[in-house]
Amino acid sequence: MCGIAGIFHYETVKPVDPKRVERMTDALAHRGPDGSGVWTAPGVGLGHRRLSIIDLDGSPQPMRSADGRAVIAFNGEIYNYRELRRELERGGAHFRTDGDTETILAAWQKWGVDCLSRLDGMFAFALYDIDRRQLFLARDRFGVKPLYLAQLEGGALAFASEMKGLLANPLMRRVIDPLAIEDYMTWGYVPDHRAILKGVEKLPAGHFLLLDHGRAPGPPQQWWDMDFTRRETGRTEDLSAQLLHLMREGVTSRMVSDVPLGAFLSGGVDSSSVVALMSESSAAPVTSCSIGFDVESVDETAYARQVAELFATDHHERIVSSAQFGDIDRIAAIFDEPFADASALPTLRVCELAREHVTVALSGDGADEAFAGYRRQAFHAREEQVRSVLPSGLREPMFGTLGRLWPKADWAPRPLRAKTTLLSLGGSGEAGYARALAILSPEQRELLYHAAFLRERGDYRAEQPLEKLMRDAPARSGLDRAQYADLKFWLPGDILTKTDRTSMAVGLEAREPLLDHRLIEFGARLPHRERLRGTSGKWLMKRTMERYLPDDILYRQKQGFVTPLAEWFRGPLASEARAIASSELLTGNGLFARKALSRLADEHISGRSDHGRVLWQLLMLERSLRHLKPSA
């Protein structure tokens, strides 16, 4: 696991200053504290920071191929590299190292861009072919590993694992993209189709770029996608056996390591399943790490402890309290872009805890997206049943009008928020799901924005890209489309970004065994009733894991990594809530209306409304802008 950075001159072949690439990689030192390197040639420079996991001493980067005709800077792990290596050796390839990096070089030289479909792993890499004078940039299927791109003056493209790598280049401009603010205020993060700074992009998950000297870069090309149009057939018992086999394969393939390895354990279905399967295949006790909260209603450490005792793991736990919010500025610096998933703080804490004991940790990310584990997916499936019965011409006047008149009840559980449900039923399925995912609806956002920002934003709404993604999805039903959107939009933008940044901030490699692409492809083919029964998601997965886990782990109500924001903003963080309304970064530059933010804080602190999540969102935006120091 590492950090990469580089510069490619596509317009005119100019020398690349190695010191400039070195500054970019130095900004990523936390991602790779074990080594660094820079390689340059006319018109190109590659930089690398290394966290040693496999072949600890034998795979320095940037690495040249055995024949010296290609060079790579690689971030990630290829889990099937040994099988690929044997296949390539049978074809005449020669290797000087024992790691996975050199395998990618040889795969490129034999198969070109088709090598990507043969790689089982998480990765982002930059590979320069000296003979072809061509740069190959690629990102893994789900976007586990990030890659930022920026056009520079003079016809150059800079790239880096994190935005801070780009910002180390003196040619980078720091101008805020107003559409990214609209995206962020809707979702709580800046999705992969945009970046907080103008001129910065993210290579999308499952895409690659081929760059040639003398030619402007074209659009990224997709090399992998999910397909929800096909269905598995067979008995539930047979499907369960297939699922268990794929889950075992996903876990065991990610246990290959030359350094200590453990697991995150929340006490939920997903992480508990990973720990169970790790324990099954490990001769030694699994090292497990858990984080709890000082608010009993959201603390799950008792369940994590129960699983740890069941599998006799070497268990470690730590409690997060509001007193630890001195790290707000650190969180902003870790993410660069504003990021309001409040579970980032406990995720950072569990990564710190894990790093005290291991260098690699397996997580349970991906199962909710793949097997319909989110309640919003179940609600969406039911709403789609209603939409299929009533034509849109009838639904909008009936449900839309009633929804606009219905009082808000943000404090209530989703099934009891009649206003949200009615407004959702009044529109299309895609618009309804976007409304379910959004932190703030279009109407709520407009109440917060300054008039100047509304003019600058124009007709754009953050929901539009998500709705288009769902309309164009290779899917057969509303549930398929919801899962596709979660896998393509929410997963890389929120979940995987959170895990990557917090783990890399402490030099820990996080691996996601439930995101094995064969497992995800199998989940996409499952019949509806094997994914969702009533409001119970992940049905087949839970049934499959009954042989390992007790019912109170498998079938208790899903909680997630919930952070008690409402309590904290009425208590120790109340002063932070009030300070938001007077922040010049938020209200002094035409982004937000000062009176609207003041009203938001007063209503929350008084207990009249629960605005905890939005206040956190605004607080993290303010801290991010402080960190970025944007120019006017």
XYZ file of C-alpha atoms in Angstrom:
632
model
C 0.000 0.000 0.000
C 1.471 3.289 -1.044
C 1.083 6.768 -2.462
C 1.857 7.741 -6.040
C 2.282 11.042 -7.876
C 3.623 12.300 -11.161
C 3.608 14.705 -14.095
C 3.078 14.020 -17.791
C 3.668 16.618 -20.524
C 1.222 15.786 -23.298
C 1.478 19.013 -25.304
C 5.234 19.575 -25.582
C 7.867 17.171 -24.296
C 9.603 19.128 -21.556
C 11.996 17.987 -18.823
C 10.330 17.121 -15.517
C 12.098 18.443 -12.432
C 12.617 15.449 -10.086
C 12.435 17.823 -7.097
C 8.909 18.837 -8.094
C 7.778 15.198 -8.193
C 9.571 14.582 -4.907
C 7.629 17.423 -3.241
C 4.396 15.845 -4.450
C 5.328 12.455 -3.013
C 6.601 13.995 0.234
C 3.068 15.311 0.771
C 1.967 11.659 0.695
C 4.610 10.375 3.131
C 1.925 9.102 5.544
C 0.755 6.653 2.849
C 4.238 5.165 2.510
C 6.632 5.690 5.422
C 8.926 2.796 4.449
C 10.543 4.175 1.303
C 10.388 6.649 -1.562
C 11.575 7.041 -5.128
C 11.361 9.253 -8.212
C 11.953 8.375 -11.872
C 11.980 10.891 -14.722
C 12.440 10.837 -18.496
C 11.728 13.483 -21.165
C 8.128 14.595 -20.647
C 7.283 12.333 -17.704
C 8.004 11.886 -14.009
C 6.756 9.202 -11.602
C 7.000 9.322 -7.805
C 6.254 6.776 -5.119
C 5.977 6.400 -1.338
C 6.027 2.817 -0.034
C 4.320 0.988 2.829
C 5.947 -2.455 2.735
C 3.441 -5.329 2.872
C 4.677 -8.019 0.430
C 8.297 -8.656 -0.632
C 9.424 -6.233 2.046
C 12.906 -5.516 0.704
C 12.733 -6.514 -2.955
C 10.195 -4.247 -4.693
C 11.278 -0.588 -4.583
C 9.343 1.837 -6.791
C 9.087 3.373 -9.314
C 9.979 -0.021 -10.792
C 11.298 -0.789 -14.263
C 10.328 -3.953 -16.091
C 12.916 -6.707 -16.473
C 13.689 -5.520 -20.004
C 13.788 -1.855 -18.944
C 11.057 -0.830 -21.421
C 8.309 0.118 -18.932
C 8.158 1.830 -15.513
C 5.378 1.782 -12.903
C 4.326 3.598 -9.728
C 1.661 1.449 -8.072
C -0.646 1.861 -5.067
C -2.527 -1.217 -3.890
C -2.369 -4.994 -3.755
C -2.913 -7.629 -6.461
C -4.206 -10.716 -4.664
C -3.835 -13.150 -7.579
C -0.346 -12.021 -8.569
C 1.197 -15.444 -7.937
C -1.191 -17.151 -10.386
C -0.600 -14.400 -12.954
C 3.124 -14.644 -12.437
C 3.113 -18.399 -13.167
C 1.058 -17.843 -16.321
C 3.387 -15.089 -17.508
C 6.491 -17.188 -16.789
C 5.074 -19.980 -18.942
C 4.867 -17.377 -21.713
C 8.533 -16.451 -21.318
C 8.412 -13.559 -18.807
C 11.315 -13.183 -16.368
C 11.024 -11.684 -12.864
C 13.641 -10.182 -10.580
C 11.387 -9.663 -7.521
C 8.854 -11.671 -5.513
C 6.113 -9.020 -5.319
C 2.999 -8.010 -7.247
C 4.319 -4.768 -8.770
C 6.530 -6.433 -11.363
C 3.615 -8.716 -12.296
C 1.597 -5.693 -13.473
C 4.491 -4.585 -15.685
C 4.738 -8.010 -17.305
C 0.938 -8.237 -17.681
C 0.877 -4.884 -19.483
C 3.632 -5.953 -21.848
C 1.774 -9.162 -22.738
C -1.879 -8.046 -22.790
C -1.899 -4.221 -22.941
C -4.983 -2.599 -21.399
C -6.657 -6.023 -21.284
C -4.372 -6.817 -18.362
C -6.823 -4.942 -16.125
C -9.517 -7.603 -16.352
C -6.969 -10.180 -15.124
C -6.027 -8.216 -11.993
C -7.834 -9.225 -8.802
C -7.158 -6.517 -6.308
C -7.324 -2.886 -5.270
C -5.128 -0.523 -7.207
C -4.346 2.797 -8.784
C -1.212 2.976 -10.879
C 0.713 5.011 -13.428
C 2.677 2.953 -15.963
C 4.887 4.573 -18.588
C 5.758 2.530 -21.673
C 9.112 3.861 -22.893
C 8.857 2.289 -26.367
C 5.325 3.553 -27.014
C 5.973 6.853 -25.171
C 2.573 6.344 -23.559
C 1.296 6.778 -19.993
C -1.276 4.282 -18.699
C -3.333 5.377 -15.675
C -5.803 2.903 -14.159
C -8.063 2.491 -11.146
C -9.597 -0.664 -9.666
C -13.170 -1.845 -10.201
C -14.753 -0.226 -7.122
C -12.446 2.718 -6.512
C -10.854 1.311 -3.353
C -7.696 3.223 -4.219
C -7.944 6.892 -5.295
C -6.326 8.815 -8.134
C -6.651 12.599 -8.538
C -5.846 14.374 -11.812
C -5.241 18.045 -12.611
C -4.568 19.938 -15.826
C -1.636 22.319 -15.419
C -0.641 25.320 -17.476
C 1.655 24.492 -20.361
C -0.062 21.277 -21.416
C 0.739 18.962 -18.509
C -1.288 16.532 -16.421
C -0.435 16.017 -12.754
C -1.736 13.064 -10.774
C -1.574 11.911 -7.154
C -3.177 9.506 -4.700
C -4.551 12.432 -2.694
C -5.281 16.057 -3.480
C -2.501 17.179 -1.125
C -0.066 15.632 -3.597
C -1.408 17.892 -6.346
C -1.401 20.923 -4.046
C 2.337 20.454 -3.501
C 2.815 21.410 -7.151
C 3.283 25.209 -7.340
C 1.315 25.398 -10.624
C -1.906 24.239 -8.932
C -4.675 26.846 -8.629
C -6.965 26.773 -5.586
C -10.337 27.961 -6.827
C -13.455 26.439 -5.263
C -15.941 24.829 -7.653
C -19.425 26.049 -6.624
C -21.025 22.911 -8.063
C -18.892 20.862 -5.661
C -20.402 22.861 -2.778
C -23.870 21.933 -4.060
C -22.787 18.284 -4.274
C -21.271 18.349 -0.799
C -24.286 19.975 0.863
C -26.471 17.270 -0.686
C -24.432 14.146 0.013
C -21.955 15.094 2.751
C -18.994 14.383 0.455
C -17.811 15.426 -3.006
C -18.664 12.528 -5.359
C -16.156 11.071 -7.786
C -17.551 12.971 -10.768
C -16.283 16.231 -9.264
C -13.633 17.713 -6.953
C -13.767 20.674 -4.575
C -11.240 22.626 -6.688
C -11.804 23.674 -10.267
C -9.518 21.894 -12.700
C -9.176 18.793 -10.507
C -10.788 15.473 -11.449
C -10.850 11.929 -10.095
C -10.244 8.977 -12.360
C -13.543 7.073 -11.991
C -13.591 3.588 -10.517
C -13.209 0.872 -13.152
C -11.722 3.324 -15.696
C -8.360 3.954 -17.332
C -6.621 6.710 -19.308
C -4.053 6.326 -22.077
C -1.980 9.477 -22.607
C 0.327 10.205 -25.547
C 2.828 13.003 -26.046
C 1.565 15.468 -28.634
C -2.125 14.748 -28.041
C -4.570 16.224 -25.519
C -6.030 13.711 -23.053
C -9.322 12.119 -24.045
C -12.063 11.053 -21.631
C -11.447 8.095 -19.288
C -12.513 4.719 -20.668
C -14.505 2.223 -18.621
C -12.990 -1.255 -18.382
C -15.399 -2.864 -15.878
C -18.995 -2.485 -14.754
C -21.605 -4.365 -12.735
C -24.496 -6.114 -14.460
C -27.832 -6.536 -12.678
C -29.687 -7.771 -15.782
C -29.098 -11.502 -15.248
C -30.476 -13.789 -12.545
C -29.054 -16.881 -10.880
C -31.320 -19.935 -10.775
C -31.312 -22.832 -8.345
C -32.306 -23.717 -4.822
C -31.551 -21.434 -1.899
C -29.253 -24.110 -0.430
C -27.149 -24.199 -3.591
C -26.958 -20.407 -3.812
C -25.949 -20.281 -0.162
C -23.126 -22.755 -0.821
C -21.890 -20.630 -3.732
C -22.040 -17.503 -1.592
C -20.067 -19.086 1.233
C -17.406 -20.281 -1.202
C -17.029 -16.795 -2.677
C -16.911 -15.160 0.756
C -14.207 -17.598 1.877
C -12.223 -16.900 -1.291
C -12.528 -13.154 -0.748
C -11.301 -13.400 2.841
C -8.482 -15.917 2.382
C -7.071 -14.165 -0.691
C -6.744 -10.982 1.350
C -4.936 -12.685 4.223
C -1.709 -12.952 2.207
C 0.810 -10.682 3.906
C 4.421 -10.543 5.057
C 3.456 -8.290 7.998
C 1.006 -8.669 10.960
C -2.664 -8.775 9.898
C -5.963 -8.277 11.758
C -9.551 -7.079 11.343
C -11.924 -4.278 12.241
C -14.825 -5.640 14.323
C -17.952 -3.555 14.909
C -20.230 -6.381 16.049
C -22.402 -6.069 12.939
C -23.082 -8.787 10.388
C -20.388 -7.826 7.892
C -17.303 -7.410 10.066
C -18.376 -10.360 12.234
C -18.625 -12.529 9.107
C -15.121 -11.501 8.045
C -13.711 -12.304 11.493
C -15.518 -15.664 11.496
C -14.054 -16.670 8.136
C -10.596 -15.384 9.066
C -10.688 -17.455 12.258
C -11.732 -20.518 10.270
C -8.633 -20.344 8.063
C -6.089 -19.011 10.560
C -3.984 -21.205 12.832
C -3.358 -18.291 15.216
C -5.956 -16.084 16.962
C -7.170 -13.215 14.764
C -6.340 -9.725 16.034
C -9.605 -7.729 16.190
C -10.139 -4.039 16.960
C -13.325 -2.187 17.963
C -14.371 1.365 18.737
C -17.248 2.394 21.010
C -18.874 5.651 22.116
C -19.470 7.344 25.440
C -23.196 7.537 24.553
C -24.767 4.188 25.447
C -27.547 4.331 22.838
C -25.054 4.140 19.939
C -22.335 2.015 21.545
C -21.946 -1.500 20.072
C -18.811 -2.697 21.831
C -20.770 -5.360 23.745
C -21.698 -7.057 20.452
C -18.130 -6.815 19.170
C -16.903 -8.329 22.429
C -19.415 -11.164 22.049
C -18.043 -12.037 18.586
C -14.457 -11.706 19.817
C -15.144 -14.170 22.624
C -16.937 -16.549 20.258
C -13.871 -16.807 18.001
C -11.255 -16.307 20.741
C -9.680 -13.345 18.974
C -6.914 -11.170 20.355
C -9.356 -8.312 20.947
C -8.693 -4.605 21.529
C -11.206 -1.795 22.001
C -11.289 1.946 22.643
C -14.014 4.492 23.449
C -14.542 7.714 21.459
C -15.878 10.718 23.382
C -16.789 14.258 22.425
C -13.681 15.412 24.284
C -11.638 13.999 21.406
C -13.041 16.473 18.903
C -9.822 18.419 19.037
C -9.036 16.303 15.993
C -11.574 18.091 13.767
C -8.773 20.014 12.068
C -6.805 16.810 11.631
C -9.794 15.150 9.932
C -10.063 18.096 7.522
C -6.362 17.823 6.677
C -6.588 14.062 6.168
C -9.434 14.320 3.649
C -8.455 17.594 1.868
C -11.946 17.805 0.359
C -14.832 18.473 2.769
C -16.100 15.179 4.184
C -19.048 15.050 6.568
C -19.495 11.357 7.263
C -19.201 11.691 11.043
C -18.064 8.091 11.354
C -14.708 9.263 9.955
C -13.622 10.104 13.514
C -14.294 6.652 15.017
C -12.905 5.063 11.840
C -9.684 7.006 12.359
C -9.629 5.873 15.982
C -10.071 2.189 15.083
C -7.309 2.532 12.469
C -5.002 4.040 15.089
C -5.857 1.198 17.445
C -5.287 -1.428 14.757
C -1.947 0.116 13.741
C -0.656 -0.416 17.267
C -0.949 -4.168 16.672
C -0.967 -4.884 12.894
C -0.022 -3.348 9.541
C -2.960 -4.787 7.534
C -6.628 -4.880 8.645
C -9.626 -6.454 6.899
C -12.932 -4.553 6.918
C -16.553 -5.497 6.211
C -17.185 -2.766 3.613
C -19.278 -3.610 0.561
C -21.843 -6.160 1.725
C -24.691 -3.670 2.270
C -24.297 -2.341 -1.246
C -23.949 -5.801 -2.821
C -26.707 -7.662 -0.971
C -29.303 -4.913 -0.261
C -28.422 -4.342 3.382
C -29.528 -0.720 3.657
C -33.043 0.051 4.865
C -33.361 2.747 2.227
C -33.052 0.041 -0.444
C -35.948 -1.882 1.097
C -38.097 1.277 1.305
C -37.238 2.094 -2.293
C -38.281 -1.379 -3.461
C -41.662 -0.925 -1.768
C -42.129 2.564 -3.185
C -41.367 1.210 -6.653
C -44.184 -1.292 -6.203
C -46.566 1.624 -5.586
C -45.210 3.520 -8.589
C -45.739 0.482 -10.815
C -49.432 0.415 -9.895
C -50.222 4.140 -10.151
C -49.325 6.150 -13.295
C -47.106 9.209 -12.851
C -49.929 11.490 -13.974
C -51.894 10.414 -10.921
C -49.039 10.071 -8.429
C -47.661 13.620 -8.688
C -50.955 15.443 -8.013
C -51.883 12.975 -5.274
C -48.630 12.340 -3.382
C -46.598 15.366 -4.443
C -49.214 17.908 -3.372
C -49.899 16.089 -0.102
C -46.165 15.803 0.591
C -45.602 19.526 0.139
C -48.380 20.252 2.663
C -47.321 17.624 5.210
C -45.295 18.845 8.241
C -41.654 17.832 8.513
C -40.593 15.160 11.050
C -36.818 14.832 10.709
C -36.648 13.431 14.232
C -38.714 10.381 13.284
C -37.481 7.085 11.803
C -37.625 7.012 7.986
C -40.840 4.889 7.783
C -42.660 7.524 9.873
C -41.464 10.544 7.882
C -44.624 10.853 5.840
C -43.474 14.056 4.141
C -40.336 12.383 2.751
C -42.254 9.306 1.620
C -45.051 11.269 -0.024
C -42.667 13.560 -1.912
C -40.702 10.508 -3.009
C -43.812 8.747 -4.319
C -44.808 11.862 -6.216
C -41.722 11.713 -8.444
C -39.747 9.138 -10.391
C -38.021 6.230 -8.723
C -34.621 7.790 -9.397
C -35.667 11.120 -7.889
C -37.166 9.315 -4.906
C -33.969 7.406 -4.190
C -31.877 10.560 -4.557
C -34.146 12.216 -1.985
C -33.657 9.230 0.353
C -29.853 9.440 0.046
C -29.578 13.210 0.410
C -28.773 14.839 3.726
C -30.586 18.002 2.615
C -33.357 18.217 0.041
C -33.245 20.882 -2.687
C -35.762 22.939 -0.715
C -33.675 22.750 2.477
C -30.461 23.668 0.678
C -31.970 26.731 -0.933
C -32.954 28.070 2.506
C -29.280 28.024 3.536
C -27.629 29.380 0.384
C -26.812 33.029 -0.181
C -28.539 34.645 -3.165
C -25.158 35.117 -4.866
C -24.419 31.413 -4.630
C -27.836 30.488 -6.034
C -27.082 32.622 -9.084
C -23.659 31.005 -9.535
C -25.033 27.474 -9.158
C -27.645 28.084 -11.841
C -29.832 25.184 -12.936
C -27.526 22.452 -11.629
C -28.816 20.168 -8.862
C -26.660 17.539 -7.161
C -29.318 14.879 -7.661
C -29.046 15.020 -11.459
C -25.922 12.824 -11.914
C -27.285 10.178 -9.527
C -30.650 10.076 -11.272
C -28.965 9.678 -14.660
C -26.746 6.912 -13.287
C -29.841 5.020 -12.128
C -31.745 5.565 -15.383
C -28.819 4.222 -17.420
C -28.009 1.326 -15.083
C -27.761 -2.225 -16.483
C -30.635 -3.321 -14.254
C -34.068 -4.917 -14.272
C -35.790 -3.416 -11.231
C -35.858 -0.515 -8.835
C -33.941 -2.511 -6.236
C -31.255 -3.284 -8.835
C -30.952 0.398 -9.689
C -30.699 1.421 -6.045
C -27.917 -1.085 -5.417
C -26.141 -0.056 -8.616
C -26.240 3.577 -7.487
C -24.885 2.675 -4.068
C -22.022 0.657 -5.573
C -21.103 3.291 -8.176
C -21.838 6.542 -6.331
C -22.040 6.162 -2.543
C -19.429 3.417 -2.091
C -16.423 5.113 -3.783
C -17.415 8.652 -2.793
C -18.115 8.029 0.883
C -17.359 4.578 2.304
C -14.117 3.764 0.491
C -12.825 7.337 0.701
C -13.325 7.243 4.467
C -11.534 3.919 4.870
C -8.651 4.811 2.550
C -7.871 8.219 4.064
C -8.176 7.226 7.721
C -6.165 4.017 7.326
C -3.463 5.637 5.198
C -3.202 8.555 7.627
C -1.712 6.153 10.171
C 0.204 3.906 7.738
C -2.304 1.035 7.903
C -3.421 -1.014 4.897
C -7.179 -1.724 4.882
C -8.517 -4.534 2.687
C -12.146 -5.187 1.732
C -12.731 -8.951 1.246
C -16.482 -8.514 0.692
C -15.640 -6.368 -2.355
C -14.113 -9.289 -4.215
C -15.495 -8.626 -7.710
C -16.683 -12.222 -8.181
C -18.678 -11.944 -4.964
C -20.218 -8.614 -6.050
C -21.072 -9.991 -9.494
C -22.752 -12.990 -7.856
C -24.753 -10.673 -5.580
C -25.952 -8.681 -8.591
C -27.348 -11.870 -10.121
C -29.231 -13.036 -7.034
C -33.045 -13.112 -7.281
C -34.767 -10.401 -5.260
C -36.062 -12.781 -2.616
C -32.506 -13.945 -1.870
C -31.442 -10.373 -1.218
C -34.493 -8.848 0.396
C -37.453 -10.360 2.268
C -39.859 -7.846 3.714
C -37.606 -5.167 5.156
C -34.794 -7.621 5.965
C -31.844 -7.117 3.613
C -28.827 -9.364 3.045
C -31.203 -12.289 3.524
C -29.086 -14.995 1.884
C -25.880 -13.752 3.475
C -27.429 -13.839 6.945
C -28.847 -17.308 6.381
C -25.475 -18.498 5.094
C -23.682 -17.186 8.188
C -26.105 -18.834 10.651
C -23.614 -21.682 11.022
C -21.049 -19.202 12.374
C -22.908 -16.365 14.118
C -25.750 -16.166 16.686
C -29.122 -14.642 15.812
C -28.620 -11.554 17.992
C -25.670 -10.630 15.775
C -27.320 -11.583 12.474
C -30.866 -10.367 12.974
C -30.790 -7.403 15.330
C -31.717 -4.066 13.787
C -28.906 -2.617 11.677
C -27.252 0.317 13.428
C -24.158 1.187 11.452
C -21.260 3.295 12.678
C -23.527 5.946 14.246
C -22.002 9.008 15.898
C -24.045 10.900 18.551
C -23.876 14.297 16.842
C -27.162 15.655 18.220
C -26.016 15.180 21.832
C -22.546 16.560 21.168
C -23.813 19.755 19.475
C -26.130 20.424 22.420
C -23.327 19.773 24.884
C -19.569 20.107 24.494
C -19.789 21.212 20.848
C -22.526 23.838 21.310
C -19.986 26.630 20.957
C -18.870 25.139 17.627
C -22.494 25.191 16.435
C -22.801 28.892 17.258
C -19.443 29.716 15.669
C -20.583 28.288 12.336
C -23.054 31.144 11.849
C -20.309 33.767 12.216
C -17.706 32.047 10.034
C -16.407 34.373 7.344
C -15.385 31.374 5.241
C -19.034 30.273 5.036
C -20.929 33.563 5.068
C -18.410 36.216 4.072
C -17.868 35.013 0.520
C -21.421 34.616 -0.705
C -21.889 30.885 0.015
C -24.427 30.820 2.850
C -26.926 33.205 4.415
C -25.751 34.225 7.893
C -29.252 34.417 9.382
C -30.130 30.959 8.105
C -27.063 29.400 9.747
C -27.739 31.252 13.008
C -31.323 29.983 13.051
C -30.092 26.438 12.401
C -27.761 26.543 15.433
C -30.367 28.117 17.739
C -33.057 25.580 16.835
C -30.712 22.680 17.481
C -29.192 23.868 20.762
C -32.640 24.712 22.141
C -33.891 21.229 21.285
C -36.634 22.463 18.930
C -35.111 20.567 15.995
C -32.361 18.059 15.297
C -29.845 19.671 12.943
C -26.830 17.766 14.286
C -25.916 16.185 10.982
C -26.169 19.460 9.026
C -24.183 21.360 11.647
C -21.436 18.756 11.382
C -21.581 19.100 7.613
C -21.120 22.882 7.827
C -18.394 22.562 10.453
C -16.369 20.167 8.302
C -16.799 22.410 5.255
C -15.513 25.379 7.223
C -12.498 23.405 8.470
C -11.795 22.102 4.975
C -11.809 25.616 3.525
C -9.387 26.686 6.252
C -7.105 23.838 5.246
C -7.329 24.427 1.490
C -6.860 28.216 1.675
C -8.663 28.790 -1.636
C -7.869 31.839 -3.731
C -10.572 34.298 -4.650
